[in-house]
Amino acid sequence: MEWQWDWALVGHILPELARAFRVTIAATVFGFSLALVGGLLLTILRRSRWKIISWPAHFTVEFIRSTPLLVQLFFIYFVLPIQLPDFGGMFTSAFVTGVLALGLHYSSYTSEVYRAGIDGVPKGQWEAAAALNMSRGRTWTSVVLPQAIPPVLPALGNYLIAMFKDTPLLYAISVAEVLTAAYQIGSQRFQYVEAFTIVGALFLIVSLISAWLIRRMERWTALPAQ
Amino acid sequence: MLESLEFIVRILPVLFQGLLITIQLTLGGIFLAIVMSFAAGLGKLSKFFPLRWLCIAYIEVFRGTSALVQLFWFYYVLPFLGMDITAFQAGVIVLGLNAGSYGAEVVRGAIQSVPKGQYEAAIALNFTPLQRLWRIIIPQAVVSMIPPMGTIFIELLKNTALAALVTLGELTFVARQIRDDTLRTTEVFGTILIIYFAVALCITAVMRTGEWWFSRGLDRGGIR
């Protein structure tokens, strides 16, 4: 069979893929927002003085990090609708469960990043906050976190890109993101080459640009180091 | 609870069949990943620019696109270009090439972190470039490669689940079928999550042993 790249087809399917790509971006943005909050929560739990809290939090992070996102996705997608009360059909939405799974999985990564950032804050800062009679909450919000977060922004950015590259997994629960769209186009017309190659190119372009931005950010965050 | 345990014991033999394929995928992928890491990592340090650019292109393309997109591309597109490929072959190739692109940066970084004096000493002792690399530089660089490589291998193990989406009967695929037949999601997926975790722990243990083995006799000051 002689096969040839079809530019007319590319022009035809590009708008459709671009539309689906918006779902990919939305899943990335929502999922990562969740991961930013979830990771912080896990980090704070892990730093608890009580082993009964810190140890389960530590184990959770290790467990989530060492098991496949796809299986976690299936787990959440199939289990949540049975086990939880149905908040107006919220957990039957594939998009919502997909975002939840992405957020949960990447919480374990962002938690590690935050931990590194917090460990990097000199001990004297904690002592100074205690000397100034600041409350525990105040110490976190106005002394520790403002110093811990900026240096780890590039690392968080790298996980943002990693999550972006994991959104195609939502294909498995038929969220209408870009890989699902490409697969449908491919199977309807039996034209897989153009559709999948365009998707690959889209991911490559966005990742390369983001990676470049993060490298610039690295230079910027590296400046005010102690 | 007891009934659930009985159910899990009953499905274990079927899951084990899937686990075997997952392990084959993982080992095949790790082998290819190591080869590609060294090839591309050393190639990126080459003075010969076409080779250097080729390696950079490989690293950027495989790091910049999604593993699942790569798998779909190999599985669905290659047949159009005249290459027939099974789901297992596509799985091993994509897992290996994908992890290799991350590993290449680890290899490059580790090689560059070997103190310059080691190169100079090897030259002074009249080692050939190949001997210098193989007998002096790599044995020292390997120690610092192992921990990040362990992380990459665990990512590779996690990515083997993606092969279920191109119909390869590995652990996740088998679990999905059992779930569809029995609708007992919590037990089935809970069990395989624990299995994956156990395999990941094995990889960590092997890498720790490897780190110990390669660092024997390297405790002279300033090398690590």
GROMACS .gro file of C-alpha atoms in nm:
model
  450
    1MET     CA    1   0.000   0.000   0.000
    2GLU     CA    2   0.142   0.336  -0.099
    3TRP     CA    3   0.074   0.589   0.171
    4GLN     CA    4   0.116   0.964   0.143
    5TRP     CA    5   0.092   1.250   0.391
    6ASP     CA    6  -0.235   1.436   0.319
    7TRP     CA    7  -0.208   1.812   0.378
    8ALA     CA    8  -0.574   1.872   0.288
    9LEU     CA    9  -0.671   1.632   0.564
   10VAL     CA   10  -0.444   1.816   0.807
   11GLY     CA   11  -0.624   2.143   0.733
   12HIS     CA   12  -0.953   1.965   0.777
   13ILE     CA   13  -0.884   1.801   1.114
   14LEU     CA   14  -0.670   2.072   1.272
   15PRO     CA   15  -0.965   2.283   1.400
   16GLU     CA   16  -1.121   1.972   1.555
   17LEU     CA   17  -0.796   1.878   1.730
   18ALA     CA   18  -0.743   2.237   1.845
   19ARG     CA   19  -1.088   2.232   2.005
   20ALA     CA   20  -1.009   1.907   2.186
   21PHE     CA   21  -0.673   2.051   2.289
   22ARG     CA   22  -0.862   2.308   2.494
   23VAL     CA   23  -0.998   2.022   2.706
   24THR     CA   24  -0.640   1.897   2.751
   25ILE     CA   25  -0.533   2.242   2.871
   26ALA     CA   26  -0.835   2.271   3.101
   27ALA     CA   27  -0.762   1.931   3.257
   28THR     CA   28  -0.399   2.035   3.309
   29VAL     CA   29  -0.491   2.366   3.473
   30PHE     CA   30  -0.758   2.223   3.705
   31GLY     CA   31  -0.556   1.911   3.783
   32PHE     CA   32  -0.245   2.108   3.867
   33SER     CA   33  -0.434   2.357   4.085
   34LEU     CA   34  -0.557   2.059   4.280
   35ALA     CA   35  -0.206   1.914   4.298
   36LEU     CA   36  -0.064   2.244   4.429
   37VAL     CA   37  -0.314   2.247   4.716
   38GLY     CA   38  -0.310   1.871   4.781
   39GLY     CA   39   0.068   1.858   4.785
   40LEU     CA   40   0.087   2.137   5.042
   41LEU     CA   41  -0.165   1.955   5.259
   42LEU     CA   42   0.032   1.630   5.238
   43THR     CA   43   0.355   1.813   5.321
   44ILE     CA   44   0.205   1.973   5.631
   45LEU     CA   45   0.065   1.635   5.742
   46ARG     CA   46   0.406   1.476   5.685
   47ARG     CA   47   0.571   1.733   5.907
   48SER     CA   48   0.330   1.666   6.192
   49ARG     CA   49   0.487   1.592   6.529
   50TRP     CA   50   0.254   1.295   6.577
   51LYS     CA   51   0.375   0.980   6.404
   52ILE     CA   52   0.017   0.861   6.373
   53ILE     CA   53  -0.042   1.146   6.125
   54SER     CA   54   0.299   1.187   5.964
   55TRP     CA   55   0.359   0.819   5.891
   56PRO     CA   56   0.033   0.751   5.701
   57ALA     CA   57   0.088   1.073   5.503
   58HIS     CA   58   0.441   0.961   5.415
   59PHE     CA   59   0.317   0.617   5.311
   60THR     CA   60   0.038   0.769   5.100
   61VAL     CA   61   0.289   0.982   4.909
   62GLU     CA   62   0.515   0.679   4.845
   63PHE     CA   63   0.224   0.461   4.742
   64ILE     CA   64   0.072   0.712   4.499
   65ARG     CA   65   0.413   0.786   4.347
   66SER     CA   66   0.495   0.418   4.289
   67THR     CA   67   0.172   0.305   4.125
   68PRO     CA   68   0.043   0.378   3.774
   69LEU     CA   69  -0.172   0.685   3.719
   70LEU     CA   70  -0.386   0.480   3.478
   71VAL     CA   71  -0.486   0.232   3.749
   72GLN     CA   72  -0.556   0.516   3.994
   73LEU     CA   73  -0.768   0.676   3.723
   74PHE     CA   74  -0.971   0.357   3.674
   75PHE     CA   75  -0.998   0.316   4.050
   76ILE     CA   76  -1.137   0.666   4.103
   77TYR     CA   77  -1.355   0.650   3.792
   78PHE     CA   78  -1.524   0.324   3.890
   79VAL     CA   79  -1.515   0.342   4.269
   80LEU     CA   80  -1.617   0.699   4.350
   81PRO     CA   81  -1.967   0.679   4.199
   82ILE     CA   82  -2.038   0.366   4.409
   83GLN     CA   83  -1.874   0.466   4.736
   84LEU     CA   84  -1.959   0.836   4.762
   85PRO     CA   85  -2.294   1.013   4.772
   86ASP     CA   86  -2.368   1.153   4.430
   87PHE     CA   87  -2.324   1.531   4.446
   88GLY     CA   88  -2.556   1.608   4.155
   89GLY     CA   89  -2.381   1.357   3.932
   90MET     CA   90  -2.046   1.521   3.991
   91PHE     CA   91  -1.847   1.200   4.021
   92THR     CA   92  -2.006   1.041   3.719
   93SER     CA   93  -1.845   1.310   3.503
   94ALA     CA   94  -1.538   1.160   3.339
   95PHE     CA   95  -1.371   1.501   3.323
   96VAL     CA   96  -1.412   1.562   3.697
   97THR     CA   97  -1.284   1.216   3.794
   98GLY     CA   98  -0.997   1.257   3.550
   99VAL     CA   99  -0.897   1.591   3.702
  100LEU     CA  100  -0.926   1.439   4.051
  101ALA     CA  101  -0.696   1.151   3.959
  102LEU     CA  102  -0.440   1.383   3.797
  103GLY     CA  103  -0.454   1.615   4.099
  104LEU     CA  104  -0.415   1.331   4.347
  105HIS     CA  105  -0.128   1.166   4.159
  106TYR     CA  106   0.068   1.488   4.121
  107SER     CA  107   0.000   1.594   4.481
  108SER     CA  108   0.252   1.326   4.576
  109TYR     CA  109   0.512   1.489   4.352
  110THR     CA  110   0.442   1.849   4.451
  111SER     CA  111   0.453   1.736   4.815
  112GLU     CA  112   0.815   1.628   4.765
  113VAL     CA  113   0.894   1.962   4.602
  114TYR     CA  114   0.740   2.164   4.885
  115ARG     CA  115   0.926   1.950   5.136
  116ALA     CA  116   1.257   2.032   4.968
  117GLY     CA  117   1.163   2.401   4.968
  118ILE     CA  118   1.068   2.400   5.336
  119ASP     CA  119   1.382   2.210   5.434
  120GLY     CA  120   1.576   2.484   5.257
  121VAL     CA  121   1.446   2.755   5.490
  122PRO     CA  122   1.717   2.811   5.754
  123LYS     CA  123   1.634   2.699   6.105
  124GLY     CA  124   1.702   3.049   6.235
  125GLN     CA  125   1.390   3.171   6.055
  126TRP     CA  126   1.173   2.936   6.262
  127GLU     CA  127   1.351   3.041   6.578
  128ALA     CA  128   1.313   3.409   6.492
  129ALA     CA  129   0.941   3.363   6.431
  130ALA     CA  130   0.912   3.186   6.767
  131ALA     CA  131   1.111   3.465   6.935
  132LEU     CA  132   0.869   3.721   6.787
  133ASN     CA  133   0.585   3.521   6.942
  134MET     CA  134   0.422   3.441   6.609
  135SER     CA  135   0.153   3.175   6.605
  136ARG     CA  136   0.217   2.850   6.417
  137GLY     CA  137  -0.016   2.949   6.135
  138ARG     CA  138   0.140   3.295   6.108
  139THR     CA  139   0.489   3.142   6.101
  140TRP     CA  140   0.390   2.926   5.803
  141THR     CA  141   0.208   3.192   5.604
  142SER     CA  142   0.431   3.494   5.659
  143VAL     CA  143   0.776   3.349   5.728
  144VAL     CA  144   0.829   2.996   5.599
  145LEU     CA  145   0.619   2.960   5.283
  146PRO     CA  146   0.716   3.298   5.127
  147GLN     CA  147   1.079   3.181   5.147
  148ALA     CA  148   1.018   2.815   5.066
  149ILE     CA  149   0.804   2.845   4.752
  150PRO     CA  150   0.995   3.081   4.512
  151PRO     CA  151   1.310   2.864   4.494
  152VAL     CA  152   1.107   2.555   4.405
  153LEU     CA  153   0.891   2.720   4.137
  154PRO     CA  154   1.100   2.572   3.852
  155ALA     CA  155   1.060   2.222   3.999
  156LEU     CA  156   0.686   2.275   4.025
  157GLY     CA  157   0.690   2.393   3.664
  158ASN     CA  158   0.858   2.070   3.557
  159TYR     CA  159   0.577   1.871   3.718
  160LEU     CA  160   0.324   2.095   3.547
  161ILE     CA  161   0.475   1.986   3.214
  162ALA     CA  162   0.482   1.625   3.330
  163MET     CA  163   0.113   1.639   3.419
  164PHE     CA  164   0.034   1.804   3.087
  165LYS     CA  165   0.198   1.505   2.916
  166ASP     CA  166  -0.009   1.267   3.127
  167THR     CA  167  -0.348   1.418   3.035
  168PRO     CA  168  -0.381   1.187   2.728
  169LEU     CA  169  -0.447   0.910   2.982
  170LEU     CA  170  -0.794   1.058   3.019
  171TYR     CA  171  -0.857   0.890   2.683
  172ALA     CA  172  -0.900   0.570   2.888
  173ILE     CA  173  -1.217   0.707   3.049
  174SER     CA  174  -1.326   0.873   2.722
  175VAL     CA  175  -1.279   1.238   2.817
  176ALA     CA  176  -1.295   1.433   2.490
  177GLU     CA  177  -0.933   1.550   2.508
  178VAL     CA  178  -0.693   1.571   2.217
  179LEU     CA  179  -0.580   1.205   2.199
  180THR     CA  180  -0.942   1.084   2.213
  181ALA     CA  181  -1.028   1.322   1.929
  182ALA     CA  182  -0.729   1.200   1.725
  183TYR     CA  183  -0.822   0.839   1.784
  184GLN     CA  184  -1.180   0.903   1.671
  185ILE     CA  185  -1.065   1.086   1.359
  186GLY     CA  186  -0.820   0.807   1.290
  187SER     CA  187  -1.067   0.524   1.327
  188GLN     CA  188  -1.348   0.697   1.135
  189ARG     CA  189  -1.138   0.769   0.829
  190PHE     CA  190  -0.865   0.512   0.886
  191GLN     CA  191  -0.620   0.801   0.875
  192TYR     CA  192  -0.417   0.759   1.190
  193VAL     CA  193  -0.087   0.902   1.068
  194GLU     CA  194  -0.185   1.268   1.033
  195ALA     CA  195  -0.402   1.278   1.347
  196PHE     CA  196  -0.147   1.120   1.583
  197THR     CA  197   0.146   1.307   1.433
  198ILE     CA  198  -0.031   1.641   1.482
  199VAL     CA  199  -0.107   1.550   1.845
  200GLY     CA  200   0.258   1.461   1.901
  201ALA     CA  201   0.365   1.790   1.743
  202LEU     CA  202   0.120   1.988   1.962
  203PHE     CA  203   0.262   1.829   2.276
  204LEU     CA  204   0.619   1.883   2.159
  205ILE     CA  205   0.563   2.252   2.083
  206VAL     CA  206   0.391   2.329   2.413
  207SER     CA  207   0.647   2.129   2.617
  208LEU     CA  208   0.948   2.287   2.449
  209ILE     CA  209   0.814   2.639   2.499
  210SER     CA  210   0.725   2.569   2.863
  211ALA     CA  211   1.063   2.408   2.929
  212TRP     CA  212   1.231   2.717   2.785
  213LEU     CA  213   1.020   2.943   3.007
  214ILE     CA  214   1.111   2.734   3.312
  215ARG     CA  215   1.482   2.761   3.232
  216ARG     CA  216   1.441   3.139   3.224
  217MET     CA  217   1.254   3.123   3.554
  218GLU     CA  218   1.538   2.915   3.702
  219ARG     CA  219   1.780   3.199   3.633
  220TRP     CA  220   1.537   3.446   3.785
  221THR     CA  221   1.469   3.244   4.102
  222ALA     CA  222   1.837   3.158   4.145
  223LEU     CA  223   1.934   3.525   4.192
  224PRO     CA  224   1.819   3.605   4.547
  225ALA     CA  225   1.982   3.294   4.697
  226GLN     CA  226   2.147   3.325   5.036
  227MET     CA  227  -1.451  -0.875   5.413
  228LEU     CA  228  -1.373  -1.248   5.420
  229GLU     CA  229  -1.571  -1.291   5.102
  230SER     CA  230  -1.363  -1.015   4.939
  231LEU     CA  231  -1.043  -1.193   5.041
  232GLU     CA  232  -1.169  -1.517   4.889
  233PHE     CA  233  -1.250  -1.332   4.569
  234ILE     CA  234  -0.900  -1.181   4.558
  235VAL     CA  235  -0.739  -1.521   4.614
  236ARG     CA  236  -0.950  -1.661   4.329
  237ILE     CA  237  -0.842  -1.393   4.080
  238LEU     CA  238  -0.473  -1.397   4.179
  239PRO     CA  239  -0.370  -1.670   3.928
  240VAL     CA  240  -0.525  -1.468   3.641
  241LEU     CA  241  -0.361  -1.147   3.763
  242PHE     CA  242  -0.032  -1.335   3.783
  243GLN     CA  243  -0.052  -1.408   3.408
  244GLY     CA  244  -0.085  -1.034   3.349
  245LEU     CA  245   0.193  -0.958   3.594
  246LEU     CA  246   0.431  -1.182   3.396
  247ILE     CA  247   0.375  -0.969   3.085
  248THR     CA  248   0.413  -0.649   3.290
  249ILE     CA  249   0.747  -0.777   3.419
  250GLN     CA  250   0.862  -0.873   3.069
  251LEU     CA  251   0.765  -0.524   2.947
  252THR     CA  252   0.949  -0.365   3.240
  253LEU     CA  253   1.269  -0.566   3.194
  254GLY     CA  254   1.268  -0.520   2.816
  255GLY     CA  255   1.202  -0.149   2.857
  256ILE     CA  256   1.476  -0.110   3.120
  257PHE     CA  257   1.728  -0.288   2.897
  258LEU     CA  258   1.650  -0.062   2.600
  259ALA     CA  259   1.640   0.244   2.830
  260ILE     CA  260   1.992   0.172   2.960
  261VAL     CA  261   2.128   0.128   2.606
  262MET     CA  262   1.959   0.448   2.486
  263SER     CA  263   2.063   0.645   2.796
  264PHE     CA  264   2.429   0.569   2.742
  265ALA     CA  265   2.412   0.608   2.363
  266ALA     CA  266   2.232   0.943   2.373
  267GLY     CA  267   2.398   1.068   2.691
  268LEU     CA  268   2.749   1.006   2.556
  269GLY     CA  269   2.641   1.116   2.208
  270LYS     CA  270   2.529   1.452   2.343
  271LEU     CA  271   2.883   1.503   2.478
  272SER     CA  272   3.037   1.417   2.141
  273LYS     CA  273   3.249   1.675   1.958
  274PHE     CA  274   3.106   1.550   1.627
  275PHE     CA  275   2.811   1.788   1.579
  276PRO     CA  276   2.574   1.578   1.358
  277LEU     CA  277   2.583   1.302   1.622
  278ARG     CA  278   2.534   1.557   1.900
  279TRP     CA  279   2.234   1.711   1.723
  280LEU     CA  280   2.082   1.371   1.652
  281CYS     CA  281   2.101   1.285   2.021
  282ILE     CA  282   1.957   1.621   2.125
  283ALA     CA  283   1.669   1.575   1.879
  284TYR     CA  284   1.596   1.226   2.014
  285ILE     CA  285   1.604   1.347   2.375
  286GLU     CA  286   1.384   1.651   2.313
  287VAL     CA  287   1.126   1.465   2.103
  288PHE     CA  288   1.080   1.180   2.349
  289ARG     CA  289   1.084   1.402   2.657
  290GLY     CA  290   0.859   1.662   2.495
  291THR     CA  291   0.575   1.435   2.385
  292SER     CA  292   0.351   1.220   2.597
  293ALA     CA  293   0.435   0.852   2.653
  294LEU     CA  294   0.081   0.748   2.560
  295VAL     CA  295   0.089   0.956   2.241
  296GLN     CA  296   0.421   0.790   2.154
  297LEU     CA  297   0.270   0.447   2.215
  298PHE     CA  298  -0.032   0.522   1.996
  299TRP     CA  299   0.196   0.661   1.730
  300PHE     CA  300   0.411   0.348   1.721
  301TYR     CA  301   0.117   0.110   1.740
  302TYR     CA  302  -0.126   0.277   1.497
  303VAL     CA  303   0.097   0.480   1.265
  304LEU     CA  304   0.394   0.251   1.196
  305PRO     CA  305   0.179  -0.009   1.010
  306PHE     CA  306   0.087   0.267   0.762
  307LEU     CA  307   0.454   0.331   0.703
  308GLY     CA  308   0.502  -0.038   0.622
  309MET     CA  309   0.623  -0.161   0.960
  310ASP     CA  310   0.410  -0.421   1.130
  311ILE     CA  311   0.451  -0.414   1.503
  312THR     CA  312   0.287  -0.609   1.785
  313ALA     CA  313   0.149  -0.438   2.094
  314PHE     CA  314   0.427  -0.594   2.303
  315GLN     CA  315   0.700  -0.469   2.067
  316ALA     CA  316   0.547  -0.123   2.057
  317GLY     CA  317   0.530  -0.129   2.438
  318VAL     CA  318   0.894  -0.224   2.491
  319ILE     CA  319   1.020   0.019   2.226
  320VAL     CA  320   0.820   0.316   2.353
  321LEU     CA  321   0.893   0.246   2.721
  322GLY     CA  322   1.262   0.207   2.645
  323LEU     CA  323   1.294   0.510   2.416
  324ASN     CA  324   1.089   0.727   2.651
  325ALA     CA  325   1.281   0.635   2.966
  326GLY     CA  326   1.607   0.648   2.767
  327SER     CA  327   1.548   1.012   2.680
  328TYR     CA  328   1.527   1.096   3.051
  329GLY     CA  329   1.816   0.862   3.133
  330ALA     CA  330   2.038   1.028   2.872
  331GLU     CA  331   2.039   1.349   3.076
  332VAL     CA  332   2.126   1.150   3.389
  333VAL     CA  333   2.419   0.980   3.213
  334ARG     CA  334   2.542   1.309   3.070
  335GLY     CA  335   2.520   1.482   3.407
  336ALA     CA  336   2.696   1.198   3.590
  337ILE     CA  337   2.979   1.183   3.334
  338GLN     CA  338   3.028   1.557   3.353
  339SER     CA  339   3.039   1.544   3.733
  340VAL     CA  340   3.347   1.320   3.737
  341PRO     CA  341   3.634   1.550   3.844
  342LYS     CA  342   3.847   1.679   3.559
  343GLY     CA  343   4.162   1.550   3.723
  344GLN     CA  344   4.044   1.197   3.651
  345TYR     CA  345   4.047   1.268   3.275
  346GLU     CA  346   4.387   1.432   3.300
  347ALA     CA  347   4.528   1.144   3.504
  348ALA     CA  348   4.395   0.893   3.248
  349ILE     CA  349   4.556   1.090   2.964
  350ALA     CA  350   4.881   1.116   3.157
  351LEU     CA  351   4.880   0.739   3.202
  352ASN     CA  352   4.842   0.701   2.824
  353PHE     CA  353   4.496   0.541   2.829
  354THR     CA  354   4.317   0.538   2.492
  355PRO     CA  355   3.993   0.744   2.481
  356LEU     CA  356   3.786   0.426   2.500
  357GLN     CA  357   3.983   0.288   2.796
  358ARG     CA  358   3.958   0.627   2.963
  359LEU     CA  359   3.578   0.619   2.935
  360TRP     CA  360   3.527   0.253   3.017
  361ARG     CA  361   3.785   0.199   3.290
  362ILE     CA  362   3.809   0.541   3.459
  363ILE     CA  363   3.511   0.766   3.393
  364ILE     CA  364   3.207   0.535   3.373
  365PRO     CA  365   3.285   0.325   3.685
  366GLN     CA  366   3.290   0.646   3.890
  367ALA     CA  367   2.992   0.805   3.715
  368VAL     CA  368   2.769   0.497   3.756
  369VAL     CA  369   2.741   0.547   4.133
  370SER     CA  370   2.575   0.887   4.097
  371MET     CA  371   2.359   0.761   3.807
  372ILE     CA  372   2.192   0.486   4.004
  373PRO     CA  373   1.950   0.678   4.232
  374PRO     CA  374   1.798   0.894   3.954
  375MET     CA  375   1.792   0.590   3.724
  376GLY     CA  376   1.589   0.406   3.990
  377THR     CA  377   1.329   0.683   3.977
  378ILE     CA  378   1.320   0.658   3.598
  379PHE     CA  379   1.277   0.279   3.611
  380ILE     CA  380   0.983   0.316   3.851
  381GLU     CA  381   0.827   0.567   3.610
  382LEU     CA  382   0.883   0.307   3.338
  383LEU     CA  383   0.708   0.040   3.546
  384LYS     CA  384   0.415   0.278   3.595
  385ASN     CA  385   0.404   0.346   3.222
  386THR     CA  386   0.374  -0.027   3.139
  387ALA     CA  387   0.006   0.011   3.236
  388LEU     CA  388  -0.038   0.227   2.924
  389ALA     CA  389   0.012  -0.084   2.710
  390ALA     CA  390  -0.334  -0.194   2.830
  391LEU     CA  391  -0.474   0.082   2.607
  392VAL     CA  392  -0.323  -0.079   2.297
  393THR     CA  393  -0.484  -0.411   2.399
  394LEU     CA  394  -0.176  -0.581   2.543
  395GLY     CA  395  -0.286  -0.833   2.809
  396GLU     CA  396  -0.067  -0.704   3.091
  397LEU     CA  397  -0.169  -0.657   3.454
  398THR     CA  398  -0.395  -0.353   3.413
  399PHE     CA  399  -0.563  -0.501   3.104
  400VAL     CA  400  -0.636  -0.828   3.283
  401ALA     CA  401  -0.766  -0.639   3.588
  402ARG     CA  402  -0.990  -0.429   3.367
  403GLN     CA  403  -1.140  -0.744   3.214
  404ILE     CA  404  -1.202  -0.901   3.554
  405ARG     CA  405  -1.367  -0.581   3.669
  406ASP     CA  406  -1.591  -0.567   3.365
  407ASP     CA  407  -1.698  -0.929   3.427
  408THR     CA  408  -1.751  -0.903   3.803
  409LEU     CA  409  -1.803  -0.526   3.865
  410ARG     CA  410  -1.592  -0.564   4.183
  411THR     CA  411  -1.381  -0.256   4.124
  412THR     CA  412  -1.243  -0.192   4.470
  413GLU     CA  413  -1.101  -0.543   4.516
  414VAL     CA  414  -0.958  -0.578   4.164
  415PHE     CA  415  -0.793  -0.238   4.128
  416GLY     CA  416  -0.695  -0.227   4.495
  417THR     CA  417  -0.512  -0.558   4.452
  418ILE     CA  418  -0.318  -0.455   4.143
  419LEU     CA  419  -0.224  -0.121   4.300
  420ILE     CA  420  -0.060  -0.321   4.580
  421ILE     CA  421   0.108  -0.552   4.325
  422TYR     CA  422   0.252  -0.253   4.136
  423PHE     CA  423   0.372  -0.105   4.465
  424ALA     CA  424   0.545  -0.433   4.554
  425VAL     CA  425   0.721  -0.445   4.215
  426ALA     CA  426   0.830  -0.083   4.262
  427LEU     CA  427   0.976  -0.175   4.602
  428CYS     CA  428   1.170  -0.458   4.435
  429ILE     CA  429   1.315  -0.213   4.181
  430THR     CA  430   1.417   0.019   4.465
  431ALA     CA  431   1.582  -0.270   4.650
  432VAL     CA  432   1.776  -0.379   4.339
  433MET     CA  433   1.893  -0.023   4.278
  434ARG     CA  434   2.007   0.013   4.642
  435THR     CA  435   2.207  -0.308   4.608
  436GLY     CA  436   2.351  -0.181   4.281
  437GLU     CA  437   2.451   0.146   4.444
  438TRP     CA  438   2.630  -0.043   4.721
  439TRP     CA  439   2.800  -0.276   4.472
  440PHE     CA  440   2.926  -0.001   4.242
  441SER     CA  441   3.044   0.223   4.526
  442ARG     CA  442   3.274  -0.041   4.680
  443GLY     CA  443   3.625   0.097   4.690
  444LEU     CA  444   3.509   0.445   4.590
  445ASP     CA  445   3.525   0.593   4.938
  446ARG     CA  446   3.840   0.788   4.872
  447GLY     CA  447   3.774   1.154   4.942
  448GLY     CA  448   3.611   1.387   4.694
  449ILE     CA  449   3.493   1.139   4.432
  450ARG     CA  450   3.131   1.119   4.527
   0.00000   0.00000   0.00000
